[in-house]
mmCIF file of N, CA and C in Angstrom:
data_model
loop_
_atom_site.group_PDB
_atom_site.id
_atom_site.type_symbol
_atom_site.label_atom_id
_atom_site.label_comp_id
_atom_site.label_asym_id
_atom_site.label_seq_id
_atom_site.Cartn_x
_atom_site.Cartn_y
_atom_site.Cartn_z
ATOM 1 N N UNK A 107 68.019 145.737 93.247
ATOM 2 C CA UNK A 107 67.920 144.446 92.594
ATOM 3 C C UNK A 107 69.276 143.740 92.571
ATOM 4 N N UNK A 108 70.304 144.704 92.438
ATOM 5 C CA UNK A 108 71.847 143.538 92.432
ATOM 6 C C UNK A 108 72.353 143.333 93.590
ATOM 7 N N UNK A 109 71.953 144.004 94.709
ATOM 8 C CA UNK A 109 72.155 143.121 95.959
ATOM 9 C C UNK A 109 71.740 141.871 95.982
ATOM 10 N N UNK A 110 70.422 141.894 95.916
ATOM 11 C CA UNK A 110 69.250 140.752 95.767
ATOM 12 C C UNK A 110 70.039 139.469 95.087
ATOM 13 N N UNK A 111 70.385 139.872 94.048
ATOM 14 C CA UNK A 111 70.974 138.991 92.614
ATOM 15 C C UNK A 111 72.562 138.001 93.294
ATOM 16 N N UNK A 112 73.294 139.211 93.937
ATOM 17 C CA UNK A 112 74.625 139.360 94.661
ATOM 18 C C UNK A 112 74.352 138.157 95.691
ATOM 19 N N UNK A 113 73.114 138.217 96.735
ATOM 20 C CA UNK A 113 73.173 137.740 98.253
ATOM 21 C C UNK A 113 72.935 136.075 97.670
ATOM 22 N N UNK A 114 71.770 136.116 96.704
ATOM 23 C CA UNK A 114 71.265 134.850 96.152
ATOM 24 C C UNK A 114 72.122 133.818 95.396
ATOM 25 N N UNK A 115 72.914 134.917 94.621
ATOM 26 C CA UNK A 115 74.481 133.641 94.210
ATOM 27 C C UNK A 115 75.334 133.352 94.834
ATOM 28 N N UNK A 116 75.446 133.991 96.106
ATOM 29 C CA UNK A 116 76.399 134.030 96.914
ATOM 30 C C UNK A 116 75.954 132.632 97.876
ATOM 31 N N UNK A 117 74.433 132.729 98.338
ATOM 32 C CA UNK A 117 73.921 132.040 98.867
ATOM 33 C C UNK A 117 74.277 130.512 98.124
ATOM 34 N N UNK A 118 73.672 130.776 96.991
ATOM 35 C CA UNK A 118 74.002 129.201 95.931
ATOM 36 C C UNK A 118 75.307 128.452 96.233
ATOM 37 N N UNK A 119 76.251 129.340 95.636
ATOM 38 C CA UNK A 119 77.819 128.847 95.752
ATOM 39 C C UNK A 119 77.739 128.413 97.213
ATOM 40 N N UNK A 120 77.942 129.216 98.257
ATOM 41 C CA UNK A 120 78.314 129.123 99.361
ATOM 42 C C UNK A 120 77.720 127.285 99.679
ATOM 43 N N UNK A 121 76.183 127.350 99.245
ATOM 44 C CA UNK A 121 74.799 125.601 99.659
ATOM 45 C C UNK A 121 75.758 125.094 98.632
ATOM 46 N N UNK A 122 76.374 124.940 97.556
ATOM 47 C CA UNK A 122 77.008 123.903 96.508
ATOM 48 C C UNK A 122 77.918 123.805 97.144
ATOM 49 N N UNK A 123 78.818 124.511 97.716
ATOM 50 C CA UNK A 123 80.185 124.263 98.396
ATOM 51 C C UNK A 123 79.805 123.312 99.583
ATOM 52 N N UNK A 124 79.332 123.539 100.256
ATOM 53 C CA UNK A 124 79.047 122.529 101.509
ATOM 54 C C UNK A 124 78.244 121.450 101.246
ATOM 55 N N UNK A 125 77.638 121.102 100.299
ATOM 56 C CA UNK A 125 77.032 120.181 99.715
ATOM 57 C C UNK A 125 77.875 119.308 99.314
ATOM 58 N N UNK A 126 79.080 120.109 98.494
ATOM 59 C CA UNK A 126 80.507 119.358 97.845
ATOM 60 C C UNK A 126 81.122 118.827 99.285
ATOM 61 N N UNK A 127 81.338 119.435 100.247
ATOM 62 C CA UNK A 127 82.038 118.379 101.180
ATOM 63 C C UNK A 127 81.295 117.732 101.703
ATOM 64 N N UNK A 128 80.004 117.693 101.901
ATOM 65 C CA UNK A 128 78.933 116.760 102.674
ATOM 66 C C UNK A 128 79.480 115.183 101.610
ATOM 67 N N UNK A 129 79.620 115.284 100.773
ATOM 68 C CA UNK A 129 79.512 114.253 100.126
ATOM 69 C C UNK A 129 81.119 113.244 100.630
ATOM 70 N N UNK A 130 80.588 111.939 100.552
ATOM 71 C CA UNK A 130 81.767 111.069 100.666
ATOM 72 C C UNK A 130 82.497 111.081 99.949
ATOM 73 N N UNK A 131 84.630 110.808 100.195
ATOM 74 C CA UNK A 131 85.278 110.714 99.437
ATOM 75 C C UNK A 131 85.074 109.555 98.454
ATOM 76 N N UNK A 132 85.683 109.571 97.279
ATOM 77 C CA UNK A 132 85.785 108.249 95.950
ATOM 78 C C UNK A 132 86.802 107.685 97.126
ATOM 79 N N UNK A 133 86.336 106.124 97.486
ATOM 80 C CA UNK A 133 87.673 105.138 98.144
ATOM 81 C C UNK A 133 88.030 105.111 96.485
ATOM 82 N N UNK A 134 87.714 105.359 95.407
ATOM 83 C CA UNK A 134 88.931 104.789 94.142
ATOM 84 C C UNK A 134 90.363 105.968 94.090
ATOM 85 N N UNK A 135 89.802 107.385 94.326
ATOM 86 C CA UNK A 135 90.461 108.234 94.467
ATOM 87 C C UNK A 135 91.732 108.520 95.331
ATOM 88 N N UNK A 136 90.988 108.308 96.831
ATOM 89 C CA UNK A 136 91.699 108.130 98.046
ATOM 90 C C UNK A 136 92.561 106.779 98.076
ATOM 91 N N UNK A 137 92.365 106.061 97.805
ATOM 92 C CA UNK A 137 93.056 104.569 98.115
ATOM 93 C C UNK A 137 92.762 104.055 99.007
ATOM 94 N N UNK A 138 91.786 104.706 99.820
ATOM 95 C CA UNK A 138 91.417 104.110 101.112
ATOM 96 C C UNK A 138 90.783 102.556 101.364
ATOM 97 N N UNK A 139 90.190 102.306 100.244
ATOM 98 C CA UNK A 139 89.594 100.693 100.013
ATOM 99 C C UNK A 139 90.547 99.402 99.313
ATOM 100 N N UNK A 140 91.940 100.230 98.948
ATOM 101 C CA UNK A 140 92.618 99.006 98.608
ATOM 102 C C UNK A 140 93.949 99.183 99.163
ATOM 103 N N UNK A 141 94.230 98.023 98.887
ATOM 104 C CA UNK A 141 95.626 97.415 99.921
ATOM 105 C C UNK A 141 96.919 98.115 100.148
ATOM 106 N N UNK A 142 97.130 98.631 101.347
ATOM 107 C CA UNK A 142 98.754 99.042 101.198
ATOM 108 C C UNK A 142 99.140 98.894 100.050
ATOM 109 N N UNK A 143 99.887 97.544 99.820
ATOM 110 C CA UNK A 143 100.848 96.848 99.015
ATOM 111 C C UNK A 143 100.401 95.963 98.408
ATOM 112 N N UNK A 144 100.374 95.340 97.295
ATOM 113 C CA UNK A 144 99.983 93.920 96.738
ATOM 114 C C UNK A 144 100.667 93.365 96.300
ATOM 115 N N UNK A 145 101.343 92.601 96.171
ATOM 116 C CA UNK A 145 102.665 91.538 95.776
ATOM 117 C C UNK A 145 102.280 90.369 94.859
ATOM 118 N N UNK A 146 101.792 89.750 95.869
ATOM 119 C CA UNK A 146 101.624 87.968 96.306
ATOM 120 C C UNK A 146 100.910 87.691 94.649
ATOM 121 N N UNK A 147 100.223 88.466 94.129
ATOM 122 C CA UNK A 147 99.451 88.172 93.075
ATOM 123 C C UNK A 147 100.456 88.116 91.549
ATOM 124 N N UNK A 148 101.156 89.398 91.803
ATOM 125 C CA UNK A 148 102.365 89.465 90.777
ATOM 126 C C UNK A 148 103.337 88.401 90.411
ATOM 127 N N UNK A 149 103.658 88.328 92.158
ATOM 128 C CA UNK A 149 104.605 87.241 92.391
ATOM 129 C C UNK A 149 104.225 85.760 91.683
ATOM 130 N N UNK A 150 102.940 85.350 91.797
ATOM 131 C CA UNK A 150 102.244 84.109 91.131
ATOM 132 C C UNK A 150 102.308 84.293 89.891
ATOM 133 N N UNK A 151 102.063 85.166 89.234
ATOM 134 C CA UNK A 151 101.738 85.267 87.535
ATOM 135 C C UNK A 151 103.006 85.456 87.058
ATOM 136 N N UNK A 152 104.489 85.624 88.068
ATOM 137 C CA UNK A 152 105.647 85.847 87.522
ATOM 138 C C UNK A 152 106.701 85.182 87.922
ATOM 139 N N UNK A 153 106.493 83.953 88.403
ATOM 140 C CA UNK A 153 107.776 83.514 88.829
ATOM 141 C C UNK A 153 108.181 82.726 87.732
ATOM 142 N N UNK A 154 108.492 82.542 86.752
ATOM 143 C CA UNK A 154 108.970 82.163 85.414
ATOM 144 C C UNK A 154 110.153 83.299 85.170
ATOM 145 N N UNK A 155 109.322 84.543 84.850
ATOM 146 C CA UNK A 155 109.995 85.465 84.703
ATOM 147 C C UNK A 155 110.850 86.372 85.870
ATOM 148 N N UNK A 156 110.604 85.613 87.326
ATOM 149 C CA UNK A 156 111.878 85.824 88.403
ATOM 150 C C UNK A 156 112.771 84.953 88.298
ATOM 151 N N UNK A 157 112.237 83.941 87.542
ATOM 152 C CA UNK A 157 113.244 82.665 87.626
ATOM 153 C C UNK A 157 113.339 82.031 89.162
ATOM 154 N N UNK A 158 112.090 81.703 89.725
ATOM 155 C CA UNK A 158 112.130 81.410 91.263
ATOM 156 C C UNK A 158 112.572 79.531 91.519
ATOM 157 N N UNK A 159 113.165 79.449 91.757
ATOM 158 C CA UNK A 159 114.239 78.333 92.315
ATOM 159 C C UNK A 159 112.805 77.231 92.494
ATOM 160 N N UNK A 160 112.920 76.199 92.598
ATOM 161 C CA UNK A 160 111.854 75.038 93.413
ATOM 162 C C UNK A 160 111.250 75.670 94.348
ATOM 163 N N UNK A 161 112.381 75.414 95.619
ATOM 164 C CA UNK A 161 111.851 75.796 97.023
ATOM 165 C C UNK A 161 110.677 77.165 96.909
ATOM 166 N N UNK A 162 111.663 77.948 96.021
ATOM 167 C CA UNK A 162 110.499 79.158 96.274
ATOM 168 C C UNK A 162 109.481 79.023 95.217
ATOM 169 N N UNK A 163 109.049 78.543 94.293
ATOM 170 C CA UNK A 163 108.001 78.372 93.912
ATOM 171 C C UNK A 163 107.155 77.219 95.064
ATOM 172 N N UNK A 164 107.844 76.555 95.719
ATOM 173 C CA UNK A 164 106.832 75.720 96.685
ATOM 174 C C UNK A 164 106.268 76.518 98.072
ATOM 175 N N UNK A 165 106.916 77.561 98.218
ATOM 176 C CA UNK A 165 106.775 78.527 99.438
ATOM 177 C C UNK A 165 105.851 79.545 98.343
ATOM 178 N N UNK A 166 105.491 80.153 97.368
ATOM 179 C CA UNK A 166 104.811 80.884 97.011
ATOM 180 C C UNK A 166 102.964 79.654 96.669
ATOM 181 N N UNK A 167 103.341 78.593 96.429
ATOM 182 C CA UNK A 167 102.154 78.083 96.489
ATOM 183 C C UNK A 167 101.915 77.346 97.955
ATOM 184 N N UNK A 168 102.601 77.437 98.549
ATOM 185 C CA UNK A 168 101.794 76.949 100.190
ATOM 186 C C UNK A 168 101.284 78.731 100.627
ATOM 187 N N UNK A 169 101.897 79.567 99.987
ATOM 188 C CA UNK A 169 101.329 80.893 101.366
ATOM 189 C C UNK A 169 99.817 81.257 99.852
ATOM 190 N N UNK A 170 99.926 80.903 98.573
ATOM 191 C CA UNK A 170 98.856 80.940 98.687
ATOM 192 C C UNK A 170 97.335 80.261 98.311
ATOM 193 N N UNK A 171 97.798 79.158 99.052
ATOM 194 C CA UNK A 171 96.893 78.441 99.580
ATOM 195 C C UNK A 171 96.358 78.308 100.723
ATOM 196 N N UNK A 172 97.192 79.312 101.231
ATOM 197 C CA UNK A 172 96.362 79.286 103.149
ATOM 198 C C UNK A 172 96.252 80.652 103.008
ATOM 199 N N UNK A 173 97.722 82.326 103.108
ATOM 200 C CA UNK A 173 97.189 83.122 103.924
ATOM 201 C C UNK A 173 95.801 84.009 103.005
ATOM 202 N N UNK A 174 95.465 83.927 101.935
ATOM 203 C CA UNK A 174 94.469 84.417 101.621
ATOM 204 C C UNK A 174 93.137 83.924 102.388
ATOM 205 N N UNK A 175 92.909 82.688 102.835
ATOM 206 C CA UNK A 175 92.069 82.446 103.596
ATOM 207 C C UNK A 175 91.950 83.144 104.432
ATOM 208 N N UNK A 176 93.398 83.072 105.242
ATOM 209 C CA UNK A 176 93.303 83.853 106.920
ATOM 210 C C UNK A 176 92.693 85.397 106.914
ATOM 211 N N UNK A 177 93.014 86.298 105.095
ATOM 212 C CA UNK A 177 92.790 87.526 105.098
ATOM 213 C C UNK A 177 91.115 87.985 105.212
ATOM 214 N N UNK A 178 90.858 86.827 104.143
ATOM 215 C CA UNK A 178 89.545 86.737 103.757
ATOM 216 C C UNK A 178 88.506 86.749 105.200
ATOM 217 N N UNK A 179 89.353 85.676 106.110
ATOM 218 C CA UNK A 179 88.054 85.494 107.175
ATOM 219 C C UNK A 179 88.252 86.710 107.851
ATOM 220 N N UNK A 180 89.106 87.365 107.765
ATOM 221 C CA UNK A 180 89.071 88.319 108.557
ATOM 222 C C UNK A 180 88.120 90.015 108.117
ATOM 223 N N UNK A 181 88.381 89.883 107.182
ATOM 224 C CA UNK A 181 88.068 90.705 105.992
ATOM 225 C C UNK A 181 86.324 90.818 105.980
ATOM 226 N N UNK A 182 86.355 89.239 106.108
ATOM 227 C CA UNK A 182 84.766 89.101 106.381
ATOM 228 C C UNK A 182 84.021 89.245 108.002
ATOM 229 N N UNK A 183 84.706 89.299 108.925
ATOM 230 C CA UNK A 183 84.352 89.316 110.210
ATOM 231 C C UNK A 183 84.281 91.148 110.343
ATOM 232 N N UNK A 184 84.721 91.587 109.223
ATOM 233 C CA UNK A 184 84.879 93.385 109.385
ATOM 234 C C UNK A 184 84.070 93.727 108.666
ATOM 235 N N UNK A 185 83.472 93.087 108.000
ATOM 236 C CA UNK A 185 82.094 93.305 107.199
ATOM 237 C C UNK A 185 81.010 93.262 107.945
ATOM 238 N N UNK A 186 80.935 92.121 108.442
ATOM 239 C CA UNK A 186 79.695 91.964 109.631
ATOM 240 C C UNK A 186 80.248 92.793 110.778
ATOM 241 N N UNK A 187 81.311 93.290 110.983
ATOM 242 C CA UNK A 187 81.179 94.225 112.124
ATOM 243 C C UNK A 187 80.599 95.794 111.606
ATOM 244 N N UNK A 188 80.532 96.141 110.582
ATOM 245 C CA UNK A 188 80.382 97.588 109.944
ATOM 246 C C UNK A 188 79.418 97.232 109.570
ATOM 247 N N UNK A 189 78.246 96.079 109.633
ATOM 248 C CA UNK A 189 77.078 95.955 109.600
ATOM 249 C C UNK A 189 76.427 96.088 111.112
ATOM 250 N N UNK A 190 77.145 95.852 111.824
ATOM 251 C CA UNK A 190 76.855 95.560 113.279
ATOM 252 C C UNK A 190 76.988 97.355 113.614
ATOM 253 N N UNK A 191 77.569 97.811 113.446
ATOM 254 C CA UNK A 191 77.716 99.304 113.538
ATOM 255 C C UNK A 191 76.745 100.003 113.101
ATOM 256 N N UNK A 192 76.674 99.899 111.905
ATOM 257 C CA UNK A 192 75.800 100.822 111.330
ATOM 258 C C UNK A 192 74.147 100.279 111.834
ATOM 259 N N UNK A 193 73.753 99.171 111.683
ATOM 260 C CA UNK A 193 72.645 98.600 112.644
ATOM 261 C C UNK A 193 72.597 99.606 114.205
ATOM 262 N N UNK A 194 73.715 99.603 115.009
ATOM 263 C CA UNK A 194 73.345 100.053 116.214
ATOM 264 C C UNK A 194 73.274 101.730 116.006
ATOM 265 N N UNK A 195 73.718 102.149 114.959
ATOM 266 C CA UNK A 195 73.727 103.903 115.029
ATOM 267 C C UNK A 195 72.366 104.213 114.669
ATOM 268 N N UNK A 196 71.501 103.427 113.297
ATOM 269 C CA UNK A 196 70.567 103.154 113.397
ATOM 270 C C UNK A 196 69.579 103.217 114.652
ATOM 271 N N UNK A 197 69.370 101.879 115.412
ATOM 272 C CA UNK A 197 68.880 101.816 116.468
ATOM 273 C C UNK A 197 69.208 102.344 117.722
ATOM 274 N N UNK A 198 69.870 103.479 117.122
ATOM 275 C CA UNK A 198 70.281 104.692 118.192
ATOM 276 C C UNK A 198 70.885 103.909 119.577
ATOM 277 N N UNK A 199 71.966 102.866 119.591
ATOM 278 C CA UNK A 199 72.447 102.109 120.335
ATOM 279 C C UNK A 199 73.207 103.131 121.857
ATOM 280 N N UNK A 200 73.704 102.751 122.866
ATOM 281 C CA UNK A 200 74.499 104.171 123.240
ATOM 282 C C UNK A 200 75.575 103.667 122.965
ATOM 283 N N UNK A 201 76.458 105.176 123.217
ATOM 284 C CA UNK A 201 77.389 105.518 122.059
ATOM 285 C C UNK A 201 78.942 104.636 122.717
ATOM 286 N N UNK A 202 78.745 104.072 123.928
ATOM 287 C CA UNK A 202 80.007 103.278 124.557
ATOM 288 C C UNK A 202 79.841 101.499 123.595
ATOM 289 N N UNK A 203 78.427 100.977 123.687
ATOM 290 C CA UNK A 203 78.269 99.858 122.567
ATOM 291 C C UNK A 203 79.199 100.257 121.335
ATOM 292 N N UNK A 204 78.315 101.095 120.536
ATOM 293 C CA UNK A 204 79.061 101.848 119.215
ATOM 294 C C UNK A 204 80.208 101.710 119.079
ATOM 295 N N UNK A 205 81.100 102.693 120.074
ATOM 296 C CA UNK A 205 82.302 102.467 120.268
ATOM 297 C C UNK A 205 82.765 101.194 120.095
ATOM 298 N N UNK A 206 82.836 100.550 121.304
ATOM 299 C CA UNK A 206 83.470 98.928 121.138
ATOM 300 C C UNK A 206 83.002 98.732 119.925
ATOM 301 N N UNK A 207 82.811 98.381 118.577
ATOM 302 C CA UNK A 207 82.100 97.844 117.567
ATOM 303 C C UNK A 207 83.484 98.886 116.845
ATOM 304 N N UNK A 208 83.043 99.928 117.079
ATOM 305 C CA UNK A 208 84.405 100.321 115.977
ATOM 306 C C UNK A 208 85.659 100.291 116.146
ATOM 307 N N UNK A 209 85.569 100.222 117.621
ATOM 308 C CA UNK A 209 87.637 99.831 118.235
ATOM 309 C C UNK A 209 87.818 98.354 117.532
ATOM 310 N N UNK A 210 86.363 97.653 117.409
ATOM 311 C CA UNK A 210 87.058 96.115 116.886
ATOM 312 C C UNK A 210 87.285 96.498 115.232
ATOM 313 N N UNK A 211 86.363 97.144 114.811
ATOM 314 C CA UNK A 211 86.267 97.598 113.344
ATOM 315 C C UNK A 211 88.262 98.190 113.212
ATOM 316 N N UNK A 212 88.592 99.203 114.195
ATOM 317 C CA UNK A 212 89.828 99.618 113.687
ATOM 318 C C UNK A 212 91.081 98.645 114.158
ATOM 319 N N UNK A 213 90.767 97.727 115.210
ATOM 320 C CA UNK A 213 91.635 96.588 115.054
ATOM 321 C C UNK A 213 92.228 95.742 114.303
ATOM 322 N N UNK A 214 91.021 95.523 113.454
ATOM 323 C CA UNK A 214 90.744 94.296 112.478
ATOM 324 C C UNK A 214 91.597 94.973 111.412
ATOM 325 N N UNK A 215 91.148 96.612 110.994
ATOM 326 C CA UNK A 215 91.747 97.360 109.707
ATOM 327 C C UNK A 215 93.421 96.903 109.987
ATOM 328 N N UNK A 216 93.586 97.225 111.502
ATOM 329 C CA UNK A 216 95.364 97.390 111.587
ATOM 330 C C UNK A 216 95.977 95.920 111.117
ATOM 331 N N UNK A 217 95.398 95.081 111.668
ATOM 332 C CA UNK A 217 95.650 93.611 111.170
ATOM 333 C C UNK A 217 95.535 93.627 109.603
ATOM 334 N N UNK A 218 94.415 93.819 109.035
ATOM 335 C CA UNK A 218 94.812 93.731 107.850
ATOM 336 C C UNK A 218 96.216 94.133 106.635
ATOM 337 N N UNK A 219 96.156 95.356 107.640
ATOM 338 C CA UNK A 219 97.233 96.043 107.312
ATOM 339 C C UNK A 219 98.651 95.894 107.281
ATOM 340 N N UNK A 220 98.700 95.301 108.336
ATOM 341 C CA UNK A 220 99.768 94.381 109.201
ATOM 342 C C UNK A 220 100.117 93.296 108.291
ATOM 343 N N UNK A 221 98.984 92.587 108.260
ATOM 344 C CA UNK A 221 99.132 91.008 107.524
ATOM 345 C C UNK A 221 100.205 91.671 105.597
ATOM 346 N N UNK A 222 98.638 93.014 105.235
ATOM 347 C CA UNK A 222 99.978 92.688 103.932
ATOM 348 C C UNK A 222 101.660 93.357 104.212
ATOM 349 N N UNK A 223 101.665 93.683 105.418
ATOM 350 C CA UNK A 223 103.306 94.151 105.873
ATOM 351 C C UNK A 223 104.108 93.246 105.863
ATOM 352 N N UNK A 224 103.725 91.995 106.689
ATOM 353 C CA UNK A 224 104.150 91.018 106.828
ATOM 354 C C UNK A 224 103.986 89.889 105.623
ATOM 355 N N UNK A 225 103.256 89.685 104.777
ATOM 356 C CA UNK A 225 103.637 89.482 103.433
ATOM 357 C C UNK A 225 104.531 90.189 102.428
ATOM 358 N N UNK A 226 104.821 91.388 102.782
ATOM 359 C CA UNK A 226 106.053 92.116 101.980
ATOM 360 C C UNK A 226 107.442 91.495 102.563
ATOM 361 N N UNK A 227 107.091 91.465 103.816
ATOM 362 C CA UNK A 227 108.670 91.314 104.535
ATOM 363 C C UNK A 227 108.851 89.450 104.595
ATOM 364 N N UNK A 228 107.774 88.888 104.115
ATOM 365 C CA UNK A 228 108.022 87.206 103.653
ATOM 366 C C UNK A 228 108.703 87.052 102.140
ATOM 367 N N UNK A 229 107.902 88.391 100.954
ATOM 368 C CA UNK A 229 108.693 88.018 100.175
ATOM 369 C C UNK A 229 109.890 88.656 99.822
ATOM 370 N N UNK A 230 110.544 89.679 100.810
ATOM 371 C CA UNK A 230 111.518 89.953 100.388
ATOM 372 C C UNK A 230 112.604 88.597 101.209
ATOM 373 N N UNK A 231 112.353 88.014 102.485
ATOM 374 C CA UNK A 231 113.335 86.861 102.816
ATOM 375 C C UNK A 231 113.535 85.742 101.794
ATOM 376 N N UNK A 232 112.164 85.278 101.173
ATOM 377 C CA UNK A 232 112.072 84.413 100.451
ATOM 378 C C UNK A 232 112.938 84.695 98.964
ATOM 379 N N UNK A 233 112.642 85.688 98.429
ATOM 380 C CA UNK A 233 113.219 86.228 96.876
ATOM 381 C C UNK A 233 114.854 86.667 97.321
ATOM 382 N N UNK A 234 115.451 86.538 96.312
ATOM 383 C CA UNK A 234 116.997 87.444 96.268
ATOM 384 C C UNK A 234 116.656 88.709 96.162
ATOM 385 N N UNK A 235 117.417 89.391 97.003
ATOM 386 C CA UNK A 235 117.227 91.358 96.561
ATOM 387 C C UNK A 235 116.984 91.220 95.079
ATOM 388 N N UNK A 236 117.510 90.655 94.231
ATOM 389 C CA UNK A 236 117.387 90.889 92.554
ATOM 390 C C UNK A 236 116.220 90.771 92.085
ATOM 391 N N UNK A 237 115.943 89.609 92.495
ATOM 392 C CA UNK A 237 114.103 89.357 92.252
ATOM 393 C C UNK A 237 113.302 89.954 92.712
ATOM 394 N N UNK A 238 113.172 90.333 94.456
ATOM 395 C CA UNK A 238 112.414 91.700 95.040
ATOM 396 C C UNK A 238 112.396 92.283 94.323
ATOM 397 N N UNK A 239 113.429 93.466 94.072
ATOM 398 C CA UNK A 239 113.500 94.633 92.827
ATOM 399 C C UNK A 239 112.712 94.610 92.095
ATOM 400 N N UNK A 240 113.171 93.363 91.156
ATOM 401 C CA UNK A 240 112.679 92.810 89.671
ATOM 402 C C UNK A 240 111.028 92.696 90.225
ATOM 403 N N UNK A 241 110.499 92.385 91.165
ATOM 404 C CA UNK A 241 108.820 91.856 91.667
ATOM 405 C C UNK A 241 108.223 93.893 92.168
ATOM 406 N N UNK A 242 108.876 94.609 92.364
ATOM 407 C CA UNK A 242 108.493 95.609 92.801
ATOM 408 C C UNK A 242 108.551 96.080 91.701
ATOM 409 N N UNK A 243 109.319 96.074 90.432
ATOM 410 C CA UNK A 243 108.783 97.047 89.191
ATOM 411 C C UNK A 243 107.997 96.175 88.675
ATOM 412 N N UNK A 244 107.581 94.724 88.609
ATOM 413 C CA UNK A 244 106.166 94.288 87.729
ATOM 414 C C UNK A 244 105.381 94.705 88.388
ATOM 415 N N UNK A 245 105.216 94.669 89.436
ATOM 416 C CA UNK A 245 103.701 95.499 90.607
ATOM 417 C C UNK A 245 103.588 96.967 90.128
ATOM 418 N N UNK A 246 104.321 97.298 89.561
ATOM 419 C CA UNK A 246 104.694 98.874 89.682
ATOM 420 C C UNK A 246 104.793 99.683 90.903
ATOM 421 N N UNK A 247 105.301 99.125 91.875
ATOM 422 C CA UNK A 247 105.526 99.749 93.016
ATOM 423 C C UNK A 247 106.756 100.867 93.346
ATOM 424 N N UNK A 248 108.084 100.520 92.214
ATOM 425 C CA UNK A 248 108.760 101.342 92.395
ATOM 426 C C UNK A 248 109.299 101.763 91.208
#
């Protein structure tokens, strides 16, 4: 009987364990669903407290009034592509279609990625090293 007892819990643990990795990671956990870096938002709710000159309060409201657009459309063209994906895995598409659909899917990610790089490296030209600093501990970045 305690073999029996032995093989059957063993069995359990062993189906719960692989059950536990079958399952998807938390993107809240991983970080995988949010942004490198986020700045641009801090930067708006704080330039009083950077003390940002004219010019650069007029350069923080022109970038965001446009590049959030540019992120957004893009953001959204990767939505309908990971709909477009998952549709063809679905309809059992072949797997070279598929492909192309996710090389554009991991294009689009690098761009995104890119874009908030290149918003870090706009506001560190734009800000004095003092204010960078000062904008990287309200983000809590450093």
């Amino acid at each position: 009987m305690k073999p029996l007892f032995l093989a059957t819990a063993l069995t359990l643990g062993l189906s719960g364990a692989a059950m536990a990795q079958m399952q998807p990671s938390n993107p809240a956990e991983t970080g995988l669903s949010r942004p490198v870096i986020q700045l641009t938002g801090f930067l708006a709710k704080s330039m009083d407290e950077l003390e940002l000159d004219d010019a650069q309060r007029a350069d923080v409201k022109n970038w965001v009034e446009t590049m959030p657009a540019q992120r957004k459309a893009l953001e959204g063209e990767t939505v309908s592509l990971r709909a477009a994906l998952r549709k063809a895995i679905v309809d059992g598409a072949p797997t070279d279609e598929r492909q192309a659909i996710a090389d554009k899917i991991g294009a689009n990610e690098v761009k995104l990625v890119m874009m908030r790089s290149a918003c870090v490296d706009h506001w560190r030209a734009v800000l004095s090293e003092a204010q960078f600093a000062q904008l990287l501990k309200i983000a809590g970045v450093s």
